[in-house]
mmCIF file of C-alpha atoms and ligand atoms in Angstrom:
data_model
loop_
_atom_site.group_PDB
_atom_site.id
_atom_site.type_symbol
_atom_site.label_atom_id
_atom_site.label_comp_id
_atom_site.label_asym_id
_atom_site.label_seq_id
_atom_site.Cartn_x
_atom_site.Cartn_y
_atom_site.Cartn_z
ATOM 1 C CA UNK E 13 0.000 0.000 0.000
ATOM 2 C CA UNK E 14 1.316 3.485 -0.895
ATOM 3 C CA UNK E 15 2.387 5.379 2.320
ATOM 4 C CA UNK E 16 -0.914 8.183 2.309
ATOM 5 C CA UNK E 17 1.932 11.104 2.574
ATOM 6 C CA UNK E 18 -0.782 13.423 1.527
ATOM 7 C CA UNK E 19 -3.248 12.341 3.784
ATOM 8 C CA UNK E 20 -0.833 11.963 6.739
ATOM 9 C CA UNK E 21 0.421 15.515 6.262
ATOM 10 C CA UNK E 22 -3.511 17.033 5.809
ATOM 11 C CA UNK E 23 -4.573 14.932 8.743
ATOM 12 C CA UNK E 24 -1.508 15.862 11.252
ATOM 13 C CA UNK E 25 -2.038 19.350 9.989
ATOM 14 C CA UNK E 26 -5.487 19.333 10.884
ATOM 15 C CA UNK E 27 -5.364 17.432 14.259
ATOM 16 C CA UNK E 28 -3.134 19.970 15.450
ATOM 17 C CA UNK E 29 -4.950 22.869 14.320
ATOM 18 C CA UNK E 30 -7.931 21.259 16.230
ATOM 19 C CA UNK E 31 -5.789 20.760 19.151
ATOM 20 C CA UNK E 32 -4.693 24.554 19.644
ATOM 21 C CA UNK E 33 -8.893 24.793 19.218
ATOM 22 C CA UNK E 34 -9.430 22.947 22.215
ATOM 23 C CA UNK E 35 -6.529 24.096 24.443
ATOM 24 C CA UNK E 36 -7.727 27.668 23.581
ATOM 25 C CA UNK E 37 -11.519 27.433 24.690
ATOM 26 C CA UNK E 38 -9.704 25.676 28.183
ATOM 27 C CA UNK E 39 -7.573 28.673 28.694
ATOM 28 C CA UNK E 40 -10.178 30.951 28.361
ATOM 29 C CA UNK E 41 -12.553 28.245 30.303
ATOM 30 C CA UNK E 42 -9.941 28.363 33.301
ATOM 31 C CA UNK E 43 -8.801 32.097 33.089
ATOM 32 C CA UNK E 44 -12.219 32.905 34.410
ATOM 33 C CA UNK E 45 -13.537 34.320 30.678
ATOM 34 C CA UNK E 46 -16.115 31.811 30.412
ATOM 35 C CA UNK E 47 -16.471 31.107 27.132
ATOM 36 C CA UNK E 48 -19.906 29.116 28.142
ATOM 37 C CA UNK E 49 -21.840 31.433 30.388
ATOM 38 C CA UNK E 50 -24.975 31.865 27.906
ATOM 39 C CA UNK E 51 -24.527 29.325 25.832
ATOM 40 C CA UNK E 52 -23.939 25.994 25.970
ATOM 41 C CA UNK E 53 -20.978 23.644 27.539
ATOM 42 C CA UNK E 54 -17.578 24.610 27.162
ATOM 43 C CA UNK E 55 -17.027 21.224 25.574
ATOM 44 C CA UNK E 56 -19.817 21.680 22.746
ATOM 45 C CA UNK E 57 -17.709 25.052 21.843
ATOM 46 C CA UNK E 58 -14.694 23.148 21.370
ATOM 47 C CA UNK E 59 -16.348 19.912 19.934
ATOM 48 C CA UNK E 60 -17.533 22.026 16.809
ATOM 49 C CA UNK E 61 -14.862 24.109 16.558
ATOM 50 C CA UNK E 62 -12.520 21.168 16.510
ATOM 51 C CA UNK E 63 -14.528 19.234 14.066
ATOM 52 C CA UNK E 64 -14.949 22.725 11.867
ATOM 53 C CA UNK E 65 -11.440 23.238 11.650
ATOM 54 C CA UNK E 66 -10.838 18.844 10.690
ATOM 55 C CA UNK E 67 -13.728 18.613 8.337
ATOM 56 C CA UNK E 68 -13.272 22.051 6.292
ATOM 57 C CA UNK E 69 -9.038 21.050 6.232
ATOM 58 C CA UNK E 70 -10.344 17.661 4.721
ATOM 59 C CA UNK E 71 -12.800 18.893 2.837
ATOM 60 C CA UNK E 72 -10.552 21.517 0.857
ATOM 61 C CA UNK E 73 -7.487 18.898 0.111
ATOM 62 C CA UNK E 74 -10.091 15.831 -0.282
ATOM 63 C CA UNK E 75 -13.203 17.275 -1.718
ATOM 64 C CA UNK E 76 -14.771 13.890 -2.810
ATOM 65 C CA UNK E 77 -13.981 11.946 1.122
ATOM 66 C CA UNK E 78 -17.213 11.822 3.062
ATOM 67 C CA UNK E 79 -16.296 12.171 6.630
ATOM 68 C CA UNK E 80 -18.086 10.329 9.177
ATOM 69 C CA UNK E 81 -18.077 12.349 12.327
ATOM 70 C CA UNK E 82 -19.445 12.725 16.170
ATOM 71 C CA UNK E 83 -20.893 15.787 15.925
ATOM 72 C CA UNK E 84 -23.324 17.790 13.949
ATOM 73 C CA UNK E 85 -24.762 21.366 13.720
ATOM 74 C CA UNK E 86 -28.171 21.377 15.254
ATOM 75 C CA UNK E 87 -27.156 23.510 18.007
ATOM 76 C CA UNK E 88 -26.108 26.294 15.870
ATOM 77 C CA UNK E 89 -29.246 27.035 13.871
ATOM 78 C CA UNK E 90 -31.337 29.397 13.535
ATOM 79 C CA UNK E 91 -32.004 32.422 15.939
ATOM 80 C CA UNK E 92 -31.405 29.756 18.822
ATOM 81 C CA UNK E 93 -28.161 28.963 18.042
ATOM 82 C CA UNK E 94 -26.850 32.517 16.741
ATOM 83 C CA UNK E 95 -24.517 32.888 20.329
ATOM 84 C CA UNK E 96 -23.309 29.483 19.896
ATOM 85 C CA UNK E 97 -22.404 29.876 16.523
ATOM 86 C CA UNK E 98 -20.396 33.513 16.482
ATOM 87 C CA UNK E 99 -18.342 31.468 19.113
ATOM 88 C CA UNK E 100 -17.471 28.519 17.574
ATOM 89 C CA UNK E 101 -17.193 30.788 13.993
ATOM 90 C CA UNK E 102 -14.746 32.831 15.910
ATOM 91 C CA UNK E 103 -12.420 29.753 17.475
ATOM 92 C CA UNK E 104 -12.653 27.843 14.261
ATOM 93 C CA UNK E 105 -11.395 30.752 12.064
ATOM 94 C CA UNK E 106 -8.774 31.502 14.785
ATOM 95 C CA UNK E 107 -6.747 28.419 13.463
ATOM 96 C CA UNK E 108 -7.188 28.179 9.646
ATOM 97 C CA UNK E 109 -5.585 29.563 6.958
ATOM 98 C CA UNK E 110 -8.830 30.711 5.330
ATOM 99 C CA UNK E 111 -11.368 31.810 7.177
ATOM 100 C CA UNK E 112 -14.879 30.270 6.916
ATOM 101 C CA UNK E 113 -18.213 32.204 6.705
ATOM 102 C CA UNK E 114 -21.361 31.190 8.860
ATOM 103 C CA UNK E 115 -22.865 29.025 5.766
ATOM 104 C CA UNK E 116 -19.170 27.466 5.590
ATOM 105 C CA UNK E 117 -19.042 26.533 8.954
ATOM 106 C CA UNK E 118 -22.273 24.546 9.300
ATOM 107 C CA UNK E 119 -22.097 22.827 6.123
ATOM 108 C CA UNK E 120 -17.981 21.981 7.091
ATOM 109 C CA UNK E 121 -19.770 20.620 10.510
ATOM 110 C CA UNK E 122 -22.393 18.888 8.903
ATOM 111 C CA UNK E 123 -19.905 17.274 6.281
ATOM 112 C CA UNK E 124 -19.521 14.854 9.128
ATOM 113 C CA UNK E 125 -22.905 13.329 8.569
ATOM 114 C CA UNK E 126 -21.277 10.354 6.206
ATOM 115 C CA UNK E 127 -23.338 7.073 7.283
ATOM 116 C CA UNK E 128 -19.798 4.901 6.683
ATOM 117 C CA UNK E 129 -19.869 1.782 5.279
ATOM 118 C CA UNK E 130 -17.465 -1.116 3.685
ATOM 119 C CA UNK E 131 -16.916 0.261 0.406
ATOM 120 C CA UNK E 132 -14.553 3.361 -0.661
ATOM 121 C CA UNK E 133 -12.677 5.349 1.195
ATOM 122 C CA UNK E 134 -13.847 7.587 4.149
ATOM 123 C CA UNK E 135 -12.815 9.933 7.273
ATOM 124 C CA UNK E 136 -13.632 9.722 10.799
ATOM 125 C CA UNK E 137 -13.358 11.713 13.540
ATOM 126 C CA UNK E 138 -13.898 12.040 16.920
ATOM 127 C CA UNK E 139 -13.280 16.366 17.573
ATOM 128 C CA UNK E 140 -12.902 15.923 20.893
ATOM 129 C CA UNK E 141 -12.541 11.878 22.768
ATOM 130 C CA UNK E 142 -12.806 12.134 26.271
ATOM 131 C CA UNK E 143 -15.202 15.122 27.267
ATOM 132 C CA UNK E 144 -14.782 14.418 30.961
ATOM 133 C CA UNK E 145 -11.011 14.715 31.252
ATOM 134 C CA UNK E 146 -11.317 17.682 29.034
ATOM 135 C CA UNK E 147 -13.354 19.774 31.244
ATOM 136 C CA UNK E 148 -11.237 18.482 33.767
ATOM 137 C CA UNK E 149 -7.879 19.472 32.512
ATOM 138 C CA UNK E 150 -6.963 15.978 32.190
ATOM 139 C CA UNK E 151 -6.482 13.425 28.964
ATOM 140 C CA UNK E 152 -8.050 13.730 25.971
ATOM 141 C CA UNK E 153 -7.607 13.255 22.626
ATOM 142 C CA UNK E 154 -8.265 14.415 18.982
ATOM 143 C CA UNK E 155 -8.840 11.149 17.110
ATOM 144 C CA UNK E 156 -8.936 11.170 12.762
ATOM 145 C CA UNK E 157 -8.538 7.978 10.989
ATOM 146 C CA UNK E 158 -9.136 6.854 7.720
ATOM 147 C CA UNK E 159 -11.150 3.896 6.687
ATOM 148 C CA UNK E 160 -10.588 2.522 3.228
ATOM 149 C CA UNK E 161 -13.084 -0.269 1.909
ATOM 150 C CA UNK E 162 -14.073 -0.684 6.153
ATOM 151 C CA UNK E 163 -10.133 -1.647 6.684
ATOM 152 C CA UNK E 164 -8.509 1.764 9.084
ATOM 153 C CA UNK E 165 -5.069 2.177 7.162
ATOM 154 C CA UNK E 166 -4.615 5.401 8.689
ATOM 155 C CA UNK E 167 -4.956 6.963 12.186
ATOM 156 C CA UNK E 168 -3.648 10.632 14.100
ATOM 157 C CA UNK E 169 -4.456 11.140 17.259
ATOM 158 C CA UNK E 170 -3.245 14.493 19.070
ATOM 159 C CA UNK E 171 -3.154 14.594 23.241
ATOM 160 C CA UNK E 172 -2.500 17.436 24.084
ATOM 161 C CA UNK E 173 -2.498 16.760 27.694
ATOM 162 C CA UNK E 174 -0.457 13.552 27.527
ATOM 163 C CA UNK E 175 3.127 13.173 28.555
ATOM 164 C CA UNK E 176 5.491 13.020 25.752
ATOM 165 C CA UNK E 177 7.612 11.042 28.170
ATOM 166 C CA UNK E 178 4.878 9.087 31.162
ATOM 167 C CA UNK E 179 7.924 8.465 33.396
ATOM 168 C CA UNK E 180 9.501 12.682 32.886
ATOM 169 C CA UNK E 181 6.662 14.281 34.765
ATOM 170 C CA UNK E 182 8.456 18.006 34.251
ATOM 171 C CA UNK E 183 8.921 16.658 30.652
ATOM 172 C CA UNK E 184 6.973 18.499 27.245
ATOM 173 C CA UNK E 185 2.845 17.787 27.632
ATOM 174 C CA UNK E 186 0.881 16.909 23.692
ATOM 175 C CA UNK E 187 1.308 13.907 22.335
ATOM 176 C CA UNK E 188 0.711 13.659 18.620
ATOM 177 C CA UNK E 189 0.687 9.437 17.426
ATOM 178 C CA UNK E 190 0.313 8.565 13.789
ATOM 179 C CA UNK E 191 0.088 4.953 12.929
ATOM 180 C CA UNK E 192 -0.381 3.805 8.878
ATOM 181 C CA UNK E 193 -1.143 0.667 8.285
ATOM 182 C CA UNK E 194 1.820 -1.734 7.152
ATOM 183 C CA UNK E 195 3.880 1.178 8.086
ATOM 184 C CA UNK E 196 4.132 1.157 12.159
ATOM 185 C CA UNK E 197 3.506 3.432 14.169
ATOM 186 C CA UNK E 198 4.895 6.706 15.431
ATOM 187 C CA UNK E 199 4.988 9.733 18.181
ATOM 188 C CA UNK E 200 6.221 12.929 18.264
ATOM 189 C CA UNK E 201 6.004 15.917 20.551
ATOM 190 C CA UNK E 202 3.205 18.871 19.889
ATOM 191 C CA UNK E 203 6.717 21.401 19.546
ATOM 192 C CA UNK E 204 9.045 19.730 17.597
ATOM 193 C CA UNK E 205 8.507 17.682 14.033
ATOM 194 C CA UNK E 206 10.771 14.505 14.718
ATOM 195 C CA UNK E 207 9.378 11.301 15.136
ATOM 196 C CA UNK E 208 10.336 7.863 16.705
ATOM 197 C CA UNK E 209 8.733 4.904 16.402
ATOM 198 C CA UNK E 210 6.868 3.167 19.027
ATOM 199 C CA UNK E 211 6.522 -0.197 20.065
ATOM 200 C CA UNK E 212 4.068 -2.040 22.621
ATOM 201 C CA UNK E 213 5.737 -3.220 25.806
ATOM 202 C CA UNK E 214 7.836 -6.214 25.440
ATOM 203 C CA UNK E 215 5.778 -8.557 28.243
ATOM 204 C CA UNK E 216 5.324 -11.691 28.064
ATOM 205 C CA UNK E 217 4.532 -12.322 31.763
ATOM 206 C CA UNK E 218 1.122 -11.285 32.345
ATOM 207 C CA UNK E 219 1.493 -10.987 36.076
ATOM 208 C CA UNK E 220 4.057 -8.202 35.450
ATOM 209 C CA UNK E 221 1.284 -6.217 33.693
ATOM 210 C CA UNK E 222 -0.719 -2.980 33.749
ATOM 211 C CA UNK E 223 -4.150 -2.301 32.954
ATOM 212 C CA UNK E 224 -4.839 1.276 31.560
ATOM 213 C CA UNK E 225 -7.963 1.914 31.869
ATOM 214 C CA UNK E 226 -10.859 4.140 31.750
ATOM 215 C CA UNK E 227 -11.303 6.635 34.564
ATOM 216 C CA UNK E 228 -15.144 6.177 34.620
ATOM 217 C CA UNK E 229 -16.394 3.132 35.214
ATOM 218 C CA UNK E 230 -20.272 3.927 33.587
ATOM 219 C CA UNK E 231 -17.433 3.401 30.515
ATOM 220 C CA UNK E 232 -15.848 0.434 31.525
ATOM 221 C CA UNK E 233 -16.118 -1.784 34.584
ATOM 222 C CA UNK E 234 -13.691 -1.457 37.329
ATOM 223 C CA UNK E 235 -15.150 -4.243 39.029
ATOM 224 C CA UNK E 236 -14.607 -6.670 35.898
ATOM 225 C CA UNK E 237 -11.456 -5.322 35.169
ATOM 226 C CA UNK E 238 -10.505 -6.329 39.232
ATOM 227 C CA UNK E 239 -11.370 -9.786 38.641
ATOM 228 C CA UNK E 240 -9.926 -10.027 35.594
ATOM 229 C CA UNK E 241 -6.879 -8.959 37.394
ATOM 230 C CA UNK E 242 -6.748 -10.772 40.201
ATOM 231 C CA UNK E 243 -7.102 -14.260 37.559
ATOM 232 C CA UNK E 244 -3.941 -13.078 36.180
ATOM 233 C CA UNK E 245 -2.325 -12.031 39.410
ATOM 234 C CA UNK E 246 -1.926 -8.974 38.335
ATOM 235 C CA UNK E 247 -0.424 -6.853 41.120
ATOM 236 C CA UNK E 248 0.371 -3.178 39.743
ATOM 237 C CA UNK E 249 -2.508 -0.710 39.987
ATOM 238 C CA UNK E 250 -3.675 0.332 36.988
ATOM 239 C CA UNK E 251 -3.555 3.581 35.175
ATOM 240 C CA UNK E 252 -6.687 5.793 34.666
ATOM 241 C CA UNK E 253 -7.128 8.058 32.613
ATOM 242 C CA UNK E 254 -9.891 9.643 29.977
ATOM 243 C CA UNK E 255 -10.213 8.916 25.955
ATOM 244 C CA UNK E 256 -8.128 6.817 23.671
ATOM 245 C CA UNK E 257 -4.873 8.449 24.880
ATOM 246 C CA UNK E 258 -5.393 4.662 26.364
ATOM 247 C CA UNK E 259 -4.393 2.983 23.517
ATOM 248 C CA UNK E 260 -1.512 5.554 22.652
ATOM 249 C CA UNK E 261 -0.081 4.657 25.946
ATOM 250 C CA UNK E 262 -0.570 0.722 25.337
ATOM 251 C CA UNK E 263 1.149 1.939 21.687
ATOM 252 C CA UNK E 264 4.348 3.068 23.298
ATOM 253 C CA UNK E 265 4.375 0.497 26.017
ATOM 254 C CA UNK E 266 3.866 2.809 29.053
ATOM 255 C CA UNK E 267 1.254 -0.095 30.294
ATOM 256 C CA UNK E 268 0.060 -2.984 29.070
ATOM 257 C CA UNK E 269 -3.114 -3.875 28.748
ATOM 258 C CA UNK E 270 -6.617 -1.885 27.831
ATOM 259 C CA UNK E 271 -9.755 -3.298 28.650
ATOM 260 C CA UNK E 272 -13.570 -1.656 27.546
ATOM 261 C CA UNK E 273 -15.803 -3.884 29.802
ATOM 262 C CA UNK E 274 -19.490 -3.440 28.713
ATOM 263 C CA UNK E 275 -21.660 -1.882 31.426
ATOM 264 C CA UNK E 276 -24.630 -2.209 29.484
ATOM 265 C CA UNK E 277 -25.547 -4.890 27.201
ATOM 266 C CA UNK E 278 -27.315 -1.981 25.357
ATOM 267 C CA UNK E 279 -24.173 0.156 24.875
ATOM 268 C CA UNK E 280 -22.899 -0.106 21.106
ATOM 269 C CA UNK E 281 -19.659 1.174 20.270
ATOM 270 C CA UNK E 282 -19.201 4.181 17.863
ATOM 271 C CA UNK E 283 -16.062 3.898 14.940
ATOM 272 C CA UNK E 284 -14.626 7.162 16.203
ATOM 273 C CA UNK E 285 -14.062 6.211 19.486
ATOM 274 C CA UNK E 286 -11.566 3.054 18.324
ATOM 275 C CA UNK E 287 -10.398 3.708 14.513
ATOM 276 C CA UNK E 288 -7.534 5.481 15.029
ATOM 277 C CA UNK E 289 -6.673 3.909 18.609
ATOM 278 C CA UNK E 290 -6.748 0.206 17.320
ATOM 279 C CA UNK E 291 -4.746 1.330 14.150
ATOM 280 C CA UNK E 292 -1.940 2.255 16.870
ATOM 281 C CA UNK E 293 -1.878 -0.605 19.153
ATOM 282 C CA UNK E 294 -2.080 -2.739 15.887
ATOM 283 C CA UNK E 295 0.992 -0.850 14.028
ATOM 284 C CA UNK E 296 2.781 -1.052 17.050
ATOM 285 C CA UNK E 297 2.990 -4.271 17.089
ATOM 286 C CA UNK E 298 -0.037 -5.137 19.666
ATOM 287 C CA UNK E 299 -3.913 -6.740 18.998
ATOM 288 C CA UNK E 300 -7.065 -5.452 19.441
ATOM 289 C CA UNK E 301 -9.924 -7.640 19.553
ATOM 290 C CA UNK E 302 -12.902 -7.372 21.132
ATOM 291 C CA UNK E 303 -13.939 -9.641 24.144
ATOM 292 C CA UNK E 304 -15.383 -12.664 21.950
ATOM 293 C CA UNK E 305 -11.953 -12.732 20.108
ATOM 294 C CA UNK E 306 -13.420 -10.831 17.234
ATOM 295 C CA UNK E 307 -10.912 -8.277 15.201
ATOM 296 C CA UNK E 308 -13.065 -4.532 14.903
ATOM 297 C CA UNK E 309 -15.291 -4.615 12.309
ATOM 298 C CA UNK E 310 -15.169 -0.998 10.796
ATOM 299 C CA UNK E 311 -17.282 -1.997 7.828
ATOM 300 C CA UNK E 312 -20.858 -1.724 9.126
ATOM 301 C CA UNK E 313 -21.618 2.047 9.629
ATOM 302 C CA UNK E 314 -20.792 4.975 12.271
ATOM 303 C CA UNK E 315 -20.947 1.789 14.683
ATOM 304 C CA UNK E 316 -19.060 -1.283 15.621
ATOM 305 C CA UNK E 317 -22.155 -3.019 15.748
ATOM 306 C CA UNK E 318 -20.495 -6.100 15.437
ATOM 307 C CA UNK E 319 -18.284 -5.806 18.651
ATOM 308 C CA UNK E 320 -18.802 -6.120 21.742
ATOM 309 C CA UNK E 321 -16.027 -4.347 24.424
ATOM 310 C CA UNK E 322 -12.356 -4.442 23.557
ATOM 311 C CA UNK E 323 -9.252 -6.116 24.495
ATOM 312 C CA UNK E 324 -6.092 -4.616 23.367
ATOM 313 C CA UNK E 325 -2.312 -5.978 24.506
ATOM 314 C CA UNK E 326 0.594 -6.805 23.044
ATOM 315 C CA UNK E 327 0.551 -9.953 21.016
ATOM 316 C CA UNK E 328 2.525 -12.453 23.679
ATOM 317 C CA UNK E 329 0.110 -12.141 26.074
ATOM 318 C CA UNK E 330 -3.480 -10.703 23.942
ATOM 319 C CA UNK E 331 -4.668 -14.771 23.783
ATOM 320 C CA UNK E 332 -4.204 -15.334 27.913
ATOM 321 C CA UNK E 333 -5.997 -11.783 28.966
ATOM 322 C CA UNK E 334 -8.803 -12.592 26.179
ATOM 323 C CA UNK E 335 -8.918 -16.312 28.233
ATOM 324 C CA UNK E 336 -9.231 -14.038 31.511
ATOM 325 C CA UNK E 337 -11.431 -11.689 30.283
ATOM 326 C CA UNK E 338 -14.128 -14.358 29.027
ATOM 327 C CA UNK E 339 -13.650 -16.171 32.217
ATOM 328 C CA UNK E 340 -14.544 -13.494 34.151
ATOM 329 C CA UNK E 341 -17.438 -12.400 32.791
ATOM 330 C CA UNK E 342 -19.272 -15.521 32.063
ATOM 331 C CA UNK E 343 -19.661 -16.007 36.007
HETATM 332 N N1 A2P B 429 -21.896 3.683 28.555
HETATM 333 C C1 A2P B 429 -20.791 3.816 27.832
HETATM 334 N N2 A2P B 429 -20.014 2.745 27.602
HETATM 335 C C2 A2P B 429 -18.900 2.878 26.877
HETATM 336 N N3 A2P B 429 -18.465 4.047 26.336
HETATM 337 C C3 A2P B 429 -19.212 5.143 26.526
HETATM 338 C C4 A2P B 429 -20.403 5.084 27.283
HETATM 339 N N4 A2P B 429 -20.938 6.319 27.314
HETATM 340 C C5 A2P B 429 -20.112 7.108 26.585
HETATM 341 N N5 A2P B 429 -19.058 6.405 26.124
HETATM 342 C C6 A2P B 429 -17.946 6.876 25.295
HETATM 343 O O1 A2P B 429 -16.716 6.667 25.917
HETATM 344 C C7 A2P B 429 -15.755 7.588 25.407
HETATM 345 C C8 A2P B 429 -14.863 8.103 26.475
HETATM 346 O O2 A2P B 429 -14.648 7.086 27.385
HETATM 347 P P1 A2P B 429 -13.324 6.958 28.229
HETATM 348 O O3 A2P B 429 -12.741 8.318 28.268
HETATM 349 O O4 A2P B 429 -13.809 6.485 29.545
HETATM 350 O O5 A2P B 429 -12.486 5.957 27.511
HETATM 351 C C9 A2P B 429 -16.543 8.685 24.773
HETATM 352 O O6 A2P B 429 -16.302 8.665 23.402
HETATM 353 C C10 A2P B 429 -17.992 8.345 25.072
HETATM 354 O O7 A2P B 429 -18.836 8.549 24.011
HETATM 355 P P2 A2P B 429 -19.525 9.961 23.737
HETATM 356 O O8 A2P B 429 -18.498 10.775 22.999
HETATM 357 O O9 A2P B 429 -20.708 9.672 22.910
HETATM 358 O O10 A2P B 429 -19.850 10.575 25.072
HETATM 359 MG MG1 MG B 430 -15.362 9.638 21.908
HETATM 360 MG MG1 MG B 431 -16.224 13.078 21.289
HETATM 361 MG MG1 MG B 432 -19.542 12.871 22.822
#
């Protein structure tokens, strides 16, 4: 497979545009200048700024990819949504080249409306992954992959919150990962344009491992995850934290193993929340199944509908946490 140079560039370029969207409607969001007061959450400004500025980058150096993304622009029609929309006109024209007008910004919003599917090629996004640890100040995570005839061959994911370096706590925060598929995968700071490659952690002794996992557990079930634990005698606590920086930490081997435990048999996974995260772990040398065994299925529509939860590890020891998993949760 060719190496996507133009889509990787367009895609990093956007991600990181998006990213100085976000981190701009926090500063202001902390600094007391509530960007929210009369209108909505602080996280819908940044949401559909940060899927403006992705989907109107896309849409101007790929005019013909559909784009399937979370949001849409409901909340910024009419008279209703006239405060709403200055703002998020404002912070999305802050960060591109060209600016957009109001009729530009919807319809760059509402390019997002793709219904996906197994044939062609087409975008996804998630703007912003992770609203809790957003508002919060802690992880999230831009997420854009691309999905060609329902296989993900490419995937950038900026963090802006995340630890170039886990272990050098004074070290640079933002994150940027960019995996292609049959072509590894890779991390480089927000400031500087070098990359290294990255590589899942090297385990193959399943007690010696870490869960990452999600910080709330209406996402993902701390109690399952304890059990599954304790039948591997696991021992190390695991790491929480918000969005699919998860699975750029599994990527680079900072921990070991992420688990999404279904809460709700109802609960059906969307394509944004796991395109560009699986594409990682996989190019970096991990799996990603979900907890029958099954690979992703990114074919179907905006949803995994398919799947059920995920397990994601490095490849030694996927097969024995899948075994643990599946014991655990047919008691
Ligand atoms: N009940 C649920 N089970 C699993 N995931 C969920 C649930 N509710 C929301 N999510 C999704 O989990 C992601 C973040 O989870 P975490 O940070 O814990 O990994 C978000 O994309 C969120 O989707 P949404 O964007 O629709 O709110
Ligand atoms: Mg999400
Ligand atoms: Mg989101
Ligand atoms: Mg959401």
């Amino acid at each position: 497979m060719a190496a996507l140079v133009a889509e990787r560039a367009v895609a990093v370029d956007a991600v990181l545009r998006a990213c100085q969207v976000c981190q701009s409607v926090f500063k202001h969001l902390v600094s007391g200048e509530t960007v929210v007061k009369a209108d909505k959450s602080p996280v819908t400004v940044a949401d559909l700024s940060a899927q403006a500025v992705v989907n109107s980058i896309l849409g101007r150096a790929f005019p013909k990819d559909p784009i399937v993304g979370e949001e849409d622009s409901a909340d910024l029609q009419g008279d209703q949504g006239k405060l709403l929309r200055n703002k998020v006109l404002a912070l999305t024209n802050q960060v591109l080249a060209e600016p957009l007008s109001e009729s530009q910004l919807l319809a760059a919003i509402d390019r997002g409306n793709y219904v996906g599917g197994s044939k062609g090629r087409h975008w996804t996004l998630d703007p912003i992954d992770g609203t809790q640890g957003f508002i919060r100040g802690d992880q999230f995570a831009v997420c854009l992959a691309l999905i060609e005839d329902g296989q993900v061959v490419l995937g950038v994911m900026g963090c802006p919150n995340l630890l170039v370096d886990l272990e050098d706590t004074k070290g640079s925060r933002g994150s940027l990962f960019i995996a292609i598929k049959g072509h590894g995968a890779f991390q480089r700071s927000f400031d500087a344009t070098n990359e290294q490659p990255i590589h899942v952690s090297q385990l193959t002794d399943p007690t010696m491992a870490s869960f990452c996992e999600s910080v709330m557990s209406s996402h993902s079930s701390h109690s399952d995850a304890e059990r599954i634990g304790q039948l591997l005698h696991i021992t190390k606590p695991p790491l929480r934290m918000d969005s699919q920086c998860k699975y750029g930490c599994i990527a680079r081997g900072d921990s070991d193993i992420y688990l999404r435990l279904p809460v709700r048999a109802d609960y059906v996974e969307k394509i944004w929340d796991h395109a560009t995260g699986s594409l990682l772990v996989h190019e970096a040398g991990g799996q990603v199944t979900d907890i029958d065994g099954k690979p992703l299925d990114f074919s179907i529509g905006r949803y995994l509908s398919a799947n059920r939860g995920i397990v994601a590890a490095n490849s030694s020891i996927h097969s024995r946490v899948l075994q643990a998993v599946q014991q655990a949760l047919s008691k």
